[in-house]
Short mmCIF file of C-alpha atoms and ligand atoms in Angstrom, two decimals:
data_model
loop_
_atom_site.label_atom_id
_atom_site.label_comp_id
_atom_site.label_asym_id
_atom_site.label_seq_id
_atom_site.Cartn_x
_atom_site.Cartn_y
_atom_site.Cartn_z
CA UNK A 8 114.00 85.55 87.87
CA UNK A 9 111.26 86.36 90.23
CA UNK A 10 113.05 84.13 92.77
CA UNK A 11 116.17 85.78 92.21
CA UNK A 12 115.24 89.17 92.83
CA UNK A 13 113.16 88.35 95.87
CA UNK A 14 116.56 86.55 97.20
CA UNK A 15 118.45 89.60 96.27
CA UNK A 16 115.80 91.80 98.53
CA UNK A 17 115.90 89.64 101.38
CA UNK A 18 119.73 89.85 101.27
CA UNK A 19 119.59 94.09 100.89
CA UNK A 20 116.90 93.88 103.68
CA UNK A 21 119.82 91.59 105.43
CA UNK A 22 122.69 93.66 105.27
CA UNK A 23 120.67 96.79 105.71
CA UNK A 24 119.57 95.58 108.96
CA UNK A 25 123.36 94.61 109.80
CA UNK A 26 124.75 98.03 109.03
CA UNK A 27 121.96 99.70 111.33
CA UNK A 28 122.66 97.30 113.75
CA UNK A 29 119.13 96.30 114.25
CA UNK A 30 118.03 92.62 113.89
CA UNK A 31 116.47 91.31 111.38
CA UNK A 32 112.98 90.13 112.86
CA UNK A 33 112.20 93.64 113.29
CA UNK A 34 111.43 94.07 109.40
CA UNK A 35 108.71 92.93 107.75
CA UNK A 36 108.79 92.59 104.07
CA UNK A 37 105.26 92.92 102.16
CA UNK A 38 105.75 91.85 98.30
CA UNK A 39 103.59 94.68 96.77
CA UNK A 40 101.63 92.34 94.12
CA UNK A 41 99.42 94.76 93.06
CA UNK A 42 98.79 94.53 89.10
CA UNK A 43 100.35 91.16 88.86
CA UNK A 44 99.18 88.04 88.31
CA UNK A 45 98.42 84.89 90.32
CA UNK A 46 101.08 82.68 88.59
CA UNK A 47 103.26 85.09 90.15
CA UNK A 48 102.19 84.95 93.57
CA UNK A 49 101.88 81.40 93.86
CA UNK A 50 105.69 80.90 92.85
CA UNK A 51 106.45 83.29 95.80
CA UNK A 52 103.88 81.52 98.33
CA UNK A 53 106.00 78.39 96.96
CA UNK A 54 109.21 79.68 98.43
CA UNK A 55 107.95 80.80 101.91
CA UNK A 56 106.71 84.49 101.03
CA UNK A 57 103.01 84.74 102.77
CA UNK A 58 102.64 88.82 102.86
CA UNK A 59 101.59 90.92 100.42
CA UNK A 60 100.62 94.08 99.53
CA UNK A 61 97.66 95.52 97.55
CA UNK A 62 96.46 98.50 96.21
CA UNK A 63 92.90 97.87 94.74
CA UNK A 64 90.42 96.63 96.93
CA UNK A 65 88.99 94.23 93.85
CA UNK A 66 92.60 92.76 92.51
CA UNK A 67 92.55 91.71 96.39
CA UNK A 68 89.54 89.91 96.59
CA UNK A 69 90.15 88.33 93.77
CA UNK A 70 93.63 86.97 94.71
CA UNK A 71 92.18 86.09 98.04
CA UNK A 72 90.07 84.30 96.62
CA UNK A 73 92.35 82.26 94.68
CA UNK A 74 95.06 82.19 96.71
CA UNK A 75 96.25 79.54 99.81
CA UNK A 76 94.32 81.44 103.62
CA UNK A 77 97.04 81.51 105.01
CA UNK A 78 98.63 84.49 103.27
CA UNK A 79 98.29 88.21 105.17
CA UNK A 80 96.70 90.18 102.71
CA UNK A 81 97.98 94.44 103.37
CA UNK A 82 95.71 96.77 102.03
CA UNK A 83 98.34 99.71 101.23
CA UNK A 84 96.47 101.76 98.42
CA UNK A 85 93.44 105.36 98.85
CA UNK A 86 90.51 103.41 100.29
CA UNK A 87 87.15 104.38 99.62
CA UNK A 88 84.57 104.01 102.40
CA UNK A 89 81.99 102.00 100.91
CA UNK A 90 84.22 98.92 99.74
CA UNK A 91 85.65 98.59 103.67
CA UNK A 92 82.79 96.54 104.14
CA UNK A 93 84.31 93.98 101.36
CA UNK A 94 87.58 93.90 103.04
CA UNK A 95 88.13 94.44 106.42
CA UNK A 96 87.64 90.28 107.38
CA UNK A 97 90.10 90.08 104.58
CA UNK A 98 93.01 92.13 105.44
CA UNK A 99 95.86 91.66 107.88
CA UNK A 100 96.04 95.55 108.25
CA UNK A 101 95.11 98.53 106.39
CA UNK A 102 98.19 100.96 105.79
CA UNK A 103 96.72 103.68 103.80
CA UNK A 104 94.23 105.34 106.29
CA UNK A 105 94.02 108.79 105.80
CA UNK A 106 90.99 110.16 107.29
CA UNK A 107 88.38 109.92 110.10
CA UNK A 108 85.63 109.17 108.28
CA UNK A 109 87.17 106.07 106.71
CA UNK A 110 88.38 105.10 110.45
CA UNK A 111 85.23 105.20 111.21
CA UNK A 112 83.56 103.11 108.43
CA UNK A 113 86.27 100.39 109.11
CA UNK A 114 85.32 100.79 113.10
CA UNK A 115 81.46 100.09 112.16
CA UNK A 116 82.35 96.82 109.61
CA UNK A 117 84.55 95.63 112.06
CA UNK A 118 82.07 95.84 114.70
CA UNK A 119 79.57 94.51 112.43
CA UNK A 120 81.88 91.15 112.11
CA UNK A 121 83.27 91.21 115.59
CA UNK A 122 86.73 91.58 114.29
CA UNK A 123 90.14 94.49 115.61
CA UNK A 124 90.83 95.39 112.63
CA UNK A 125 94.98 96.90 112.60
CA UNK A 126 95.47 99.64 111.05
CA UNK A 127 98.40 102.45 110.16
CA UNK A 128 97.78 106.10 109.67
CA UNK A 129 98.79 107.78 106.20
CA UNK A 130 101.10 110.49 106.61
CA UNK A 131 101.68 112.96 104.08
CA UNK A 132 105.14 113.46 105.37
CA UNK A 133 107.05 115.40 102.28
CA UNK A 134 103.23 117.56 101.89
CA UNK A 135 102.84 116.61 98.49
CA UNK A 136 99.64 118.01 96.85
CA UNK A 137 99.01 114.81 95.10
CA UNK A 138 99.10 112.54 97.88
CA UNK A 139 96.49 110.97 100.57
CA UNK A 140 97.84 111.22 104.22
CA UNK A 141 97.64 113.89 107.26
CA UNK A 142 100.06 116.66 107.22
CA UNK A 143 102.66 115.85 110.28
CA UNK A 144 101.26 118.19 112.71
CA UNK A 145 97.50 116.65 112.22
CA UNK A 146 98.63 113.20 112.66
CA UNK A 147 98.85 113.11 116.89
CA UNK A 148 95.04 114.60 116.79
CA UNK A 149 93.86 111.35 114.23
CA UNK A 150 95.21 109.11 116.46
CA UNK A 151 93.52 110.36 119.74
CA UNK A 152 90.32 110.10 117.75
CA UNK A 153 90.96 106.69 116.27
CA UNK A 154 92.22 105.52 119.52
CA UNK A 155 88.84 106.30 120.72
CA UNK A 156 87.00 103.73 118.16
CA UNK A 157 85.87 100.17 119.00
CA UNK A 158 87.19 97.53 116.34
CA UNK A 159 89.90 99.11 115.36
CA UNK A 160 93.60 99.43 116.12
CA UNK A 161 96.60 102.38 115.66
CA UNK A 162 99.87 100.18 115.12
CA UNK A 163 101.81 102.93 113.56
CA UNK A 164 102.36 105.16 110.94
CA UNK A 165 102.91 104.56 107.18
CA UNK A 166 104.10 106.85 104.59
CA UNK A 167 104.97 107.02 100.71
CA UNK A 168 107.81 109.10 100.08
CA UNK A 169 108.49 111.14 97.22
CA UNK A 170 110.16 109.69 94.19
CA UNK A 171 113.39 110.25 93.52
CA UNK A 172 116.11 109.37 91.79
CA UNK A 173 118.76 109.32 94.83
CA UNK A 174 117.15 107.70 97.85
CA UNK A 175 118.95 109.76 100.26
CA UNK A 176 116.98 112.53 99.55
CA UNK A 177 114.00 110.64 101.21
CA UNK A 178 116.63 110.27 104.25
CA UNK A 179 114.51 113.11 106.14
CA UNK A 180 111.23 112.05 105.87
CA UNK A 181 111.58 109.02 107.00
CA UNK A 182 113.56 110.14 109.95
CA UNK A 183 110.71 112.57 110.40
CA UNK A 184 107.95 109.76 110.41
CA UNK A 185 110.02 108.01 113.16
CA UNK A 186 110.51 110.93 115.48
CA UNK A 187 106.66 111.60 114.88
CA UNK A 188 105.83 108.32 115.92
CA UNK A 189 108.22 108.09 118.79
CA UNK A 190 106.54 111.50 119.59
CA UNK A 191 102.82 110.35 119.62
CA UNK A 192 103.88 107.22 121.73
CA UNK A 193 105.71 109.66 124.78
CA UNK A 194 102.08 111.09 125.15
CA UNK A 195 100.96 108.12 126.52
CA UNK A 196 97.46 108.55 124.77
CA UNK A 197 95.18 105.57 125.95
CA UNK A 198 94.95 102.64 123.86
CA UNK A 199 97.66 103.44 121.71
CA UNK A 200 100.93 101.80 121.06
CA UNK A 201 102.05 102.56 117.73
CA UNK A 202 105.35 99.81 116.83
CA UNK A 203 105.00 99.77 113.48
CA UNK A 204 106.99 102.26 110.68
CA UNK A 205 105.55 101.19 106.99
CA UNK A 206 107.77 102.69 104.81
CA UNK A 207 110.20 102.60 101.85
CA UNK A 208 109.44 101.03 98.37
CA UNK A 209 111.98 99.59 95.53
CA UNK A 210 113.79 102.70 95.39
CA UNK A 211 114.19 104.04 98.99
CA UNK A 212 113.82 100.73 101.13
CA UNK A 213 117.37 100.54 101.90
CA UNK A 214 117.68 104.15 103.59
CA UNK A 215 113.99 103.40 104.95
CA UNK A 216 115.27 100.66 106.85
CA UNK A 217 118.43 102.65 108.37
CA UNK A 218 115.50 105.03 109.57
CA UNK A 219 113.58 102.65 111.56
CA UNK A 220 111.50 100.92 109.11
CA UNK A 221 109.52 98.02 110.52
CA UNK A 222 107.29 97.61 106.97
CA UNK A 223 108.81 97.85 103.90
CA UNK A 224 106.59 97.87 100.47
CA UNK A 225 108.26 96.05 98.07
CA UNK A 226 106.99 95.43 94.31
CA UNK A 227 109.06 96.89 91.22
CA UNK A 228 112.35 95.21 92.38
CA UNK A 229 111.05 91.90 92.94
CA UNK A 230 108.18 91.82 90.14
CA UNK A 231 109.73 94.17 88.06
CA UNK A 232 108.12 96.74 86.22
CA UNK A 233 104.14 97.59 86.05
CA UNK A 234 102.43 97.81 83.51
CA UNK A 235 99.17 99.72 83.25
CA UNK A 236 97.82 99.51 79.85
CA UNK A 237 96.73 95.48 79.69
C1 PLP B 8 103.02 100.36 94.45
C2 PLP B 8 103.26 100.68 95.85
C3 PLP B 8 104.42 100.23 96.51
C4 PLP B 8 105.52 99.45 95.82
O1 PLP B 8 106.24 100.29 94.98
P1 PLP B 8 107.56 99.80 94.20
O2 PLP B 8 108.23 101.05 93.84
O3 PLP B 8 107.08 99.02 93.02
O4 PLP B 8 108.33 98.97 95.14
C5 PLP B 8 104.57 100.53 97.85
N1 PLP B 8 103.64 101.24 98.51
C6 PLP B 8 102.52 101.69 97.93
C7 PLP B 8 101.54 102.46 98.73
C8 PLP B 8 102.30 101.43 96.58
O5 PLP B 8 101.18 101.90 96.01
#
């Protein structure tokens, strides 16, 4: 089952890329893991899968912990400033960062442990109220500032997009969090080359892809369902 669906991801990645007429290398798939157990990852790390993606910063110490090192570990979910410290030698990048003074928490712990710590910046591209991320036309200003801090560094831009029930409808945003980013890069701000595009989940990874997509967060259609109340 779980094999299956992964296989039938890949392939949508696959032909998604094909019909874009980009190659596949340039996307990434994170398996979003987040709420599910070990057993589960392990029969993924079994057929070659070695990224995924987390939302809690103690569900992924815990499966770092028990899981194989040589798994990337993506921290995609709100993080709060005083559990960076727990995670930043853990992570192979931090998607979800949606303010200054978390940049600059994860720019003193990485210091701290002599690590670059990657990092995306959260953009609230659709302006939802109930949604982390900087509106589009605050993003260019967070990256000059976290351009400017030691330990750290601006790959790109990530974004959740709204749900819906027809994908296309997401269509614009992500076309909007590629121009921004394409944008950002033409100012030729110091220390910044941003070449990574984290977006589109089970529902909207397809049309994400089309739009430039470099990071896709994938969990519902390979895990299937969540479920919260356990
Ligand atoms: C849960 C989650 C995902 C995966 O969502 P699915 O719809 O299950 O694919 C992707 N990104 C973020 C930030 C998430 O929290």
């Amino acid at each position: 089952m779980l094999v299956d669906n992964l296989h039938e991801v890949q392939y949508n990645i696959k032909i998604a890329c094909e019909k874009a007429g980009r190659k596949q290398e340039e996307v990434t798939l994170i398996t979003v893991s987040k709420t599910k157990p070990i057993s589960m990852i392990e029969q993924l790390y079994e057929v070659g899968i070695r990224k995924f993606g987390e939302n809690k910063v103690q569900d992924l110490i815990d499966k770092y912990e028990a899981m194989q090192k040589d798994i990337e570990w993506h921290m995609i979910g709100h993080l709060q400033r005083n559990k960076v410290k727990y995670i930043v030698d853990k992570v192979a990048m931090i998607h979800s960062v949606d303010s200054l003074r978390l940049a600059e928490e994860i720019s003193k712990e990485a210091v701290k442990k002599q690590l670059t710590v990657s990092i995306l910046i959260e953009v609230n591209v659709a302006g939802e109220q109930t949604k982390f991320g900087y509106a589009i036309d605050e993003t260019e200003e967070a990256v000059r500032l976290f351009s400017k801090l030691p330990g750290l560094r601006v790959k790109g831009l990530m974004t959740s997009a709204p749900y819906v029930v027809d994908p296309e409808e997401n269509r614009k945003y992500f076309r909007s969090l590629r121009q921004l980013c394409v944008d950002i890069n033409s100012k030729n701000i110091d220390n910044v080359c941003m070449d990574s595009l984290s977006m589109g989940m089970t529902n909207d990874y397809i049309v994400a892809i089309e739009e430039g997509a470099t990071l896709v967060r994938v969990g519902t259609a390979i895990f299937g369902e969540r479920n919260y109340n356990k």
